[in-house]
Amino acid sequence: MRRVLVLVSAVCAALALLSSCAWGGADGEDGGRLPGAPTGVTAAAGSATSVHVMWSAVSTEGGIKVYEVYRGTTKVKEVPGADHMVDVTMLKPSTSYAFTVRARDKDGRLGPPSKTVRATTPKAVAADRSAPTRPGKADGRAVGSRAVQLSWSPATDDRDVVSYDVYQGEAKIHSVGGNQTATVVTGLRPGTRYSFTVRARDAADNLSPATTAVRLTTPGTDDGRGTAPTGFEARTTHRSDGAYYLELNWVPPRADGVVTEYQIQLDGRAATSLVYGGSAPRERATYSFYLGPERGVSHRVRLRGRLPDGTWGGFSTELKVTTGAQG
């Protein structure tokens, strides 16, 4: 690796009078750090007219706003920073395609392209309305604390099974070729329960029914400190129409994406849920809800956010508040 970096530096120096040399992690024009090039990029045909592209998350201090997916030199998809996969559709059957991915951070800086990956769509099938059969019983096991291995028996189709789609809950998170009956899902959290299903897809985009759910819990513990809201403050000085309201404010957890849902617990029980639309706060969030008309009642309060991967993050610090008390 050291020889590669020395070579890159030498090339950049030689070309300094002609151009700037920008590669993953370089400084942008505004002096900020460019996002790195996405790694772990794969592409697999999902049908005769679609290709499934996946990549690993890019880590930056400020976070990734979007990933841009290119077919050749043409940008064909733009997906939120919380997503690391996309189906590129409206392709031609029996055609080879090349894809790259670039990350754009929340300050608008665009990083370098990933390595090029290629996929070839299968030939088209005429008037195919018959979906594949349900894949056989799916099974799985945890592989360490942050990954699981899934396997299933092959589905059948009147023509061919082109791919298998893996779902975590209701969200499609992975896709493999029709000749595969196993895969490893990574990027999970320790000590967390997950539910996976698998569906088969043919060249005409017909989807099979889902397998029975595979429910797995990753080993280890997650104390939640890395995914908990921070800077949590609570007070009950707000009184309106004869009742006391709990005033909360906090800094959203740092996650690979925007946290749009929170659960607020009062005295150890879920009291209310807060769901934002497309404008969830990124810097500091505030919320107010009804406690009751009585003065001098004490409560314990804490909250947690649902992370972009669908799991709950850790709880904030638990605070004690008393209706009618100042601070």
Short mmCIF file of C-alpha atoms in Angstrom, two decimals:
data_model
loop_
_atom_site.label_atom_id
_atom_site.label_comp_id
_atom_site.label_asym_id
_atom_site.label_seq_id
_atom_site.Cartn_x
_atom_site.Cartn_y
_atom_site.Cartn_z
CA MET A 1 0.00 0.00 0.00
CA ARG A 2 2.87 2.39 0.80
CA ARG A 3 4.31 1.93 -2.71
CA VAL A 4 0.90 2.74 -4.25
CA LEU A 5 0.56 5.93 -2.23
CA VAL A 6 4.09 7.02 -3.12
CA LEU A 7 3.35 6.42 -6.79
CA VAL A 8 0.10 8.43 -6.61
CA SER A 9 1.90 11.29 -4.87
CA ALA A 10 4.61 11.30 -7.53
CA VAL A 11 2.08 11.39 -10.34
CA CYS A 12 0.18 14.24 -8.66
CA ALA A 13 3.40 16.22 -8.26
CA ALA A 14 4.34 15.67 -11.89
CA LEU A 15 0.97 16.91 -13.08
CA ALA A 16 0.65 19.77 -10.60
CA LEU A 17 1.17 22.43 -13.26
CA LEU A 18 -1.50 20.94 -15.48
CA SER A 19 -4.25 19.82 -13.11
CA SER A 20 -5.12 18.98 -9.55
CA CYS A 21 -5.01 15.35 -8.50
CA ALA A 22 -8.21 14.45 -6.59
CA TRP A 23 -8.60 10.95 -5.20
CA GLY A 24 -10.51 9.51 -2.24
CA GLY A 25 -9.96 11.55 0.88
CA ALA A 26 -8.38 14.55 -0.85
CA ASP A 27 -9.17 18.14 -0.01
CA GLY A 28 -11.94 19.83 -1.99
CA GLU A 29 -11.82 23.30 -3.53
CA ASP A 30 -13.28 24.79 -0.36
CA GLY A 31 -10.58 23.17 1.78
CA GLY A 32 -12.92 20.45 3.08
CA ARG A 33 -12.21 16.76 2.92
CA LEU A 34 -13.74 14.93 -0.04
CA PRO A 35 -15.70 11.73 0.66
CA GLY A 36 -13.80 8.56 -0.18
CA ALA A 37 -14.64 6.27 -3.07
CA PRO A 38 -17.29 3.68 -2.15
CA THR A 39 -15.91 0.17 -1.68
CA GLY A 40 -17.46 -3.28 -1.86
CA VAL A 41 -19.38 -2.37 -5.02
CA THR A 42 -21.17 -5.26 -6.74
CA ALA A 43 -23.62 -5.53 -9.62
CA ALA A 44 -25.89 -8.44 -10.49
CA ALA A 45 -28.69 -8.78 -13.03
CA GLY A 46 -32.08 -8.75 -11.33
CA SER A 47 -34.09 -9.40 -14.49
CA ALA A 48 -33.78 -8.94 -18.26
CA THR A 49 -34.19 -5.19 -17.79
CA SER A 50 -32.67 -4.45 -14.38
CA VAL A 51 -29.39 -4.69 -12.47
CA HIS A 52 -29.02 -4.59 -8.69
CA VAL A 53 -26.05 -2.44 -7.53
CA MET A 54 -24.76 -2.50 -3.94
CA TRP A 55 -21.87 -0.87 -2.05
CA SER A 56 -20.50 -0.31 1.43
CA ALA A 57 -21.19 2.88 3.35
CA VAL A 58 -18.69 5.73 3.09
CA SER A 59 -17.73 7.23 6.44
CA THR A 60 -17.29 11.00 6.72
CA GLU A 61 -17.36 13.41 9.65
CA GLY A 62 -20.43 15.28 8.41
CA GLY A 63 -22.20 12.32 6.82
CA ILE A 64 -23.14 11.37 3.27
CA LYS A 65 -26.15 13.12 1.72
CA VAL A 66 -26.56 11.02 -1.44
CA TYR A 67 -24.87 8.34 -3.50
CA GLU A 68 -24.76 8.82 -7.26
CA VAL A 69 -24.85 5.70 -9.43
CA TYR A 70 -23.44 5.86 -12.95
CA ARG A 71 -23.96 3.58 -15.94
CA GLY A 72 -20.84 4.24 -17.91
CA THR A 73 -20.48 8.03 -17.73
CA THR A 74 -24.22 8.68 -17.30
CA LYS A 75 -25.70 9.27 -13.85
CA VAL A 76 -28.77 7.03 -13.68
CA LYS A 77 -29.70 7.00 -9.98
CA GLU A 78 -29.34 9.17 -6.90
CA VAL A 79 -30.16 7.55 -3.57
CA PRO A 80 -30.21 8.87 0.02
CA GLY A 81 -27.07 8.48 2.10
CA ALA A 82 -28.79 5.92 4.32
CA ASP A 83 -29.18 3.52 1.36
CA HIS A 84 -26.39 1.36 -0.02
CA MET A 85 -28.18 -0.40 -2.86
CA VAL A 86 -30.42 0.37 -5.81
CA ASP A 87 -32.11 -1.35 -8.75
CA VAL A 88 -31.15 0.23 -12.06
CA THR A 89 -34.10 -0.39 -14.39
CA MET A 90 -35.17 0.20 -18.00
CA LEU A 91 -32.12 -1.65 -19.34
CA LYS A 92 -31.85 -3.76 -22.48
CA PRO A 93 -31.89 -7.57 -22.36
CA SER A 94 -28.73 -9.51 -23.25
CA THR A 95 -26.56 -6.42 -22.72
CA SER A 96 -23.40 -5.84 -20.69
CA TYR A 97 -23.31 -2.74 -18.48
CA ALA A 98 -20.62 -1.03 -16.38
CA PHE A 99 -21.45 0.79 -13.14
CA THR A 100 -19.64 3.07 -10.69
CA VAL A 101 -20.80 4.82 -7.50
CA ARG A 102 -19.79 8.21 -6.06
CA ALA A 103 -20.60 9.72 -2.64
CA ARG A 104 -21.69 13.32 -2.12
CA ASP A 105 -21.45 14.68 1.43
CA LYS A 106 -23.85 17.05 3.16
CA ASP A 107 -21.73 20.04 2.13
CA GLY A 108 -22.15 19.12 -1.53
CA ARG A 109 -18.63 17.74 -2.09
CA LEU A 110 -18.53 14.85 -4.57
CA GLY A 111 -15.98 12.13 -4.00
CA PRO A 112 -14.17 10.04 -6.63
CA PRO A 113 -15.82 7.10 -8.39
CA SER A 114 -15.64 3.56 -7.09
CA LYS A 115 -14.05 0.78 -9.06
CA THR A 116 -16.06 -0.23 -12.14
CA VAL A 117 -18.27 -3.31 -11.83
CA ARG A 118 -20.04 -5.08 -14.69
CA ALA A 119 -23.22 -7.09 -15.11
CA THR A 120 -24.96 -8.64 -18.13
CA THR A 121 -28.74 -8.82 -18.34
CA PRO A 122 -30.23 -12.14 -19.50
CA LYS A 123 -32.23 -12.47 -22.69
CA ALA A 124 -35.85 -11.32 -22.72
CA VAL A 125 -38.72 -13.76 -22.35
CA ALA A 126 -42.02 -13.35 -24.14
CA ALA A 127 -45.33 -13.10 -22.29
CA ASP A 128 -44.08 -14.58 -19.02
CA ARG A 129 -46.63 -13.98 -16.27
CA SER A 130 -45.77 -17.00 -14.16
CA ALA A 131 -43.85 -16.22 -10.96
CA PRO A 132 -41.22 -18.58 -9.56
CA THR A 133 -42.21 -20.89 -6.76
CA ARG A 134 -41.48 -19.94 -3.17
CA PRO A 135 -37.85 -20.75 -2.26
CA GLY A 136 -37.53 -23.70 0.08
CA LYS A 137 -37.23 -23.30 3.83
CA ALA A 138 -34.74 -20.57 4.64
CA ASP A 139 -32.26 -20.92 7.48
CA GLY A 140 -29.50 -18.79 8.96
CA ARG A 141 -26.91 -18.27 11.65
CA ALA A 142 -25.03 -15.36 13.12
CA VAL A 143 -21.48 -14.88 11.87
CA GLY A 144 -19.89 -12.80 14.58
CA SER A 145 -21.77 -9.89 16.09
CA ARG A 146 -22.32 -7.83 12.93
CA ALA A 147 -23.26 -10.33 10.19
CA VAL A 148 -25.53 -13.30 9.48
CA GLN A 149 -25.34 -16.07 6.91
CA LEU A 150 -28.60 -17.01 5.20
CA SER A 151 -29.36 -20.06 3.05
CA TRP A 152 -32.43 -21.43 1.30
CA SER A 153 -33.49 -24.18 -1.10
CA PRO A 154 -33.77 -23.14 -4.76
CA ALA A 155 -37.03 -21.97 -6.28
CA THR A 156 -38.25 -23.25 -9.65
CA ASP A 157 -39.57 -21.34 -12.64
CA ASP A 158 -41.04 -22.29 -16.02
CA ARG A 159 -37.97 -20.61 -17.52
CA ASP A 160 -35.21 -19.55 -15.11
CA VAL A 161 -34.76 -17.93 -11.71
CA VAL A 162 -32.54 -14.90 -12.37
CA SER A 163 -32.03 -13.62 -8.82
CA TYR A 164 -33.01 -13.93 -5.16
CA ASP A 165 -33.99 -10.82 -3.16
CA VAL A 166 -33.31 -10.71 0.58
CA TYR A 167 -35.59 -8.63 2.82
CA GLN A 168 -35.03 -7.35 6.35
CA GLY A 169 -38.55 -6.86 7.61
CA GLU A 170 -40.33 -5.13 4.72
CA ALA A 171 -37.21 -3.59 3.16
CA LYS A 172 -35.22 -5.22 0.37
CA ILE A 173 -31.58 -5.12 1.48
CA HIS A 174 -29.71 -7.54 -0.76
CA SER A 175 -29.85 -9.45 -4.03
CA VAL A 176 -27.84 -12.38 -5.40
CA GLY A 177 -27.78 -14.30 -8.66
CA GLY A 178 -30.24 -17.07 -9.42
CA ASN A 179 -27.49 -19.68 -9.12
CA GLN A 180 -26.86 -18.77 -5.47
CA THR A 181 -28.78 -20.17 -2.51
CA ALA A 182 -26.79 -18.52 0.28
CA THR A 183 -25.43 -15.11 1.17
CA VAL A 184 -23.93 -13.12 4.04
CA VAL A 185 -25.65 -9.93 5.25
CA THR A 186 -23.26 -7.50 6.93
CA GLY A 187 -23.49 -4.12 8.65
CA LEU A 188 -25.66 -5.37 11.53
CA ARG A 189 -25.52 -4.44 15.21
CA PRO A 190 -24.48 -6.64 18.16
CA GLY A 191 -27.19 -7.93 20.46
CA THR A 192 -30.00 -7.10 18.01
CA ARG A 193 -32.88 -9.26 16.79
CA TYR A 194 -33.49 -9.37 13.01
CA SER A 195 -36.04 -10.96 10.69
CA PHE A 196 -35.14 -11.98 7.11
CA THR A 197 -37.09 -13.44 4.17
CA VAL A 198 -36.11 -14.40 0.62
CA ARG A 199 -38.03 -14.07 -2.69
CA ALA A 200 -37.13 -15.42 -6.14
CA ARG A 201 -37.29 -13.27 -9.30
CA ASP A 202 -37.39 -14.33 -12.96
CA ALA A 203 -36.25 -12.49 -16.08
CA ALA A 204 -39.71 -10.91 -16.52
CA ASP A 205 -39.55 -9.40 -13.00
CA ASN A 206 -42.13 -11.82 -11.60
CA LEU A 207 -41.59 -12.26 -7.85
CA SER A 208 -42.26 -15.41 -5.85
CA PRO A 209 -43.94 -15.46 -2.44
CA ALA A 210 -41.56 -14.90 0.47
CA THR A 211 -40.04 -17.67 2.51
CA THR A 212 -40.95 -18.08 6.13
CA ALA A 213 -39.09 -15.54 8.25
CA VAL A 214 -35.64 -16.35 9.57
CA ARG A 215 -35.32 -14.72 12.98
CA LEU A 216 -31.81 -14.26 14.29
CA THR A 217 -30.19 -12.36 17.14
CA THR A 218 -26.62 -11.20 16.74
CA PRO A 219 -24.45 -12.07 19.75
CA GLY A 220 -22.68 -9.61 21.99
CA THR A 221 -23.90 -6.49 23.66
CA ASP A 222 -24.60 -3.00 22.44
CA ASP A 223 -24.65 -0.48 25.27
CA GLY A 224 -26.26 1.99 22.88
CA ARG A 225 -23.88 4.84 23.62
CA GLY A 226 -22.92 5.14 19.98
CA THR A 227 -26.52 5.34 18.77
CA ALA A 228 -28.22 7.24 21.59
CA PRO A 229 -29.44 10.86 21.37
CA THR A 230 -27.04 13.22 23.14
CA GLY A 231 -27.36 16.58 24.88
CA PHE A 232 -30.75 15.49 26.25
CA GLU A 233 -32.60 18.12 28.30
CA ALA A 234 -36.07 18.00 29.87
CA ARG A 235 -38.14 20.51 31.85
CA THR A 236 -41.78 21.10 32.75
CA THR A 237 -41.94 24.88 32.97
CA HIS A 238 -44.42 25.05 30.11
CA ARG A 239 -48.02 25.34 31.37
CA SER A 240 -50.99 25.86 29.06
CA ASP A 241 -54.78 25.67 29.57
CA GLY A 242 -54.35 24.47 33.14
CA ALA A 243 -52.00 21.59 32.28
CA TYR A 244 -48.26 20.95 32.41
CA TYR A 245 -46.27 20.03 29.32
CA LEU A 246 -42.92 18.31 29.14
CA GLU A 247 -40.40 20.24 27.06
CA LEU A 248 -37.64 18.09 25.51
CA ASN A 249 -34.65 18.88 23.35
CA TRP A 250 -31.76 16.71 22.18
CA VAL A 251 -29.14 16.16 19.50
CA PRO A 252 -30.11 13.34 17.09
CA PRO A 253 -27.89 10.23 17.18
CA ARG A 254 -25.07 10.04 14.67
CA ALA A 255 -26.17 7.47 12.12
CA ASP A 256 -25.62 6.65 8.47
CA GLY A 257 -28.73 8.53 7.42
CA VAL A 258 -31.44 10.70 8.97
CA VAL A 259 -33.33 9.57 12.09
CA THR A 260 -37.01 10.33 11.50
CA GLU A 261 -38.72 8.47 14.37
CA TYR A 262 -38.32 8.62 18.15
CA GLN A 263 -39.88 6.80 21.08
CA ILE A 264 -40.27 8.71 24.35
CA GLN A 265 -40.46 6.70 27.57
CA LEU A 266 -42.03 8.03 30.74
CA ASP A 267 -41.41 6.17 34.00
CA GLY A 268 -40.03 3.16 32.14
CA ARG A 269 -42.92 2.82 29.68
CA ALA A 270 -43.44 4.01 26.13
CA ALA A 271 -45.42 7.26 26.41
CA THR A 272 -45.52 8.56 22.85
CA SER A 273 -43.90 8.31 19.44
CA LEU A 274 -42.64 11.18 17.35
CA VAL A 275 -42.39 10.75 13.56
CA TYR A 276 -40.99 13.47 11.32
CA GLY A 277 -41.72 13.82 7.64
CA GLY A 278 -39.09 14.82 5.13
CA SER A 279 -37.62 17.53 7.35
CA ALA A 280 -36.31 15.64 10.37
CA PRO A 281 -33.87 17.79 12.36
CA ARG A 282 -30.17 16.99 12.06
CA GLU A 283 -28.62 19.37 14.60
CA ARG A 284 -31.05 19.72 17.53
CA ALA A 285 -34.60 18.47 17.94
CA THR A 286 -37.36 19.73 20.25
CA TYR A 287 -40.69 18.28 21.33
CA SER A 288 -43.45 19.06 23.81
CA PHE A 289 -46.20 16.77 25.13
CA TYR A 290 -48.94 16.73 27.75
CA LEU A 291 -48.20 15.51 31.29
CA GLY A 292 -51.28 16.47 33.29
CA PRO A 293 -52.81 19.20 35.46
CA GLU A 294 -51.31 18.23 38.85
CA ARG A 295 -48.37 20.13 40.33
CA GLY A 296 -45.50 18.37 42.09
CA VAL A 297 -45.71 15.05 40.20
CA SER A 298 -42.30 13.55 39.40
CA HIS A 299 -41.48 11.55 36.29
CA ARG A 300 -38.47 9.83 34.74
CA VAL A 301 -38.04 10.46 31.01
CA ARG A 302 -35.72 9.25 28.26
CA LEU A 303 -35.94 8.70 24.51
CA ARG A 304 -34.40 6.73 21.65
CA GLY A 305 -34.45 6.93 17.85
CA ARG A 306 -35.21 4.35 15.20
CA LEU A 307 -32.06 4.12 13.08
CA PRO A 308 -32.06 4.08 9.27
CA ASP A 309 -31.52 0.29 9.30
CA GLY A 310 -34.89 -0.14 11.04
CA THR A 311 -33.54 -1.03 14.49
CA TRP A 312 -33.84 1.07 17.65
CA GLY A 313 -30.78 2.95 18.84
CA GLY A 314 -29.71 3.31 22.46
CA PHE A 315 -31.62 5.33 25.02
CA SER A 316 -30.58 8.79 26.02
CA THR A 317 -29.66 9.64 29.59
CA GLU A 318 -32.72 9.28 31.85
CA LEU A 319 -33.75 12.53 33.51
CA LYS A 320 -36.10 13.29 36.38
CA VAL A 321 -38.65 16.10 36.03
CA THR A 322 -41.33 17.43 38.37
CA THR A 323 -44.42 19.30 37.18
CA GLY A 324 -44.35 22.91 38.27
CA ALA A 325 -40.64 22.86 39.14
CA GLN A 326 -38.28 25.33 37.50
CA GLY A 327 -35.46 23.79 35.40
#
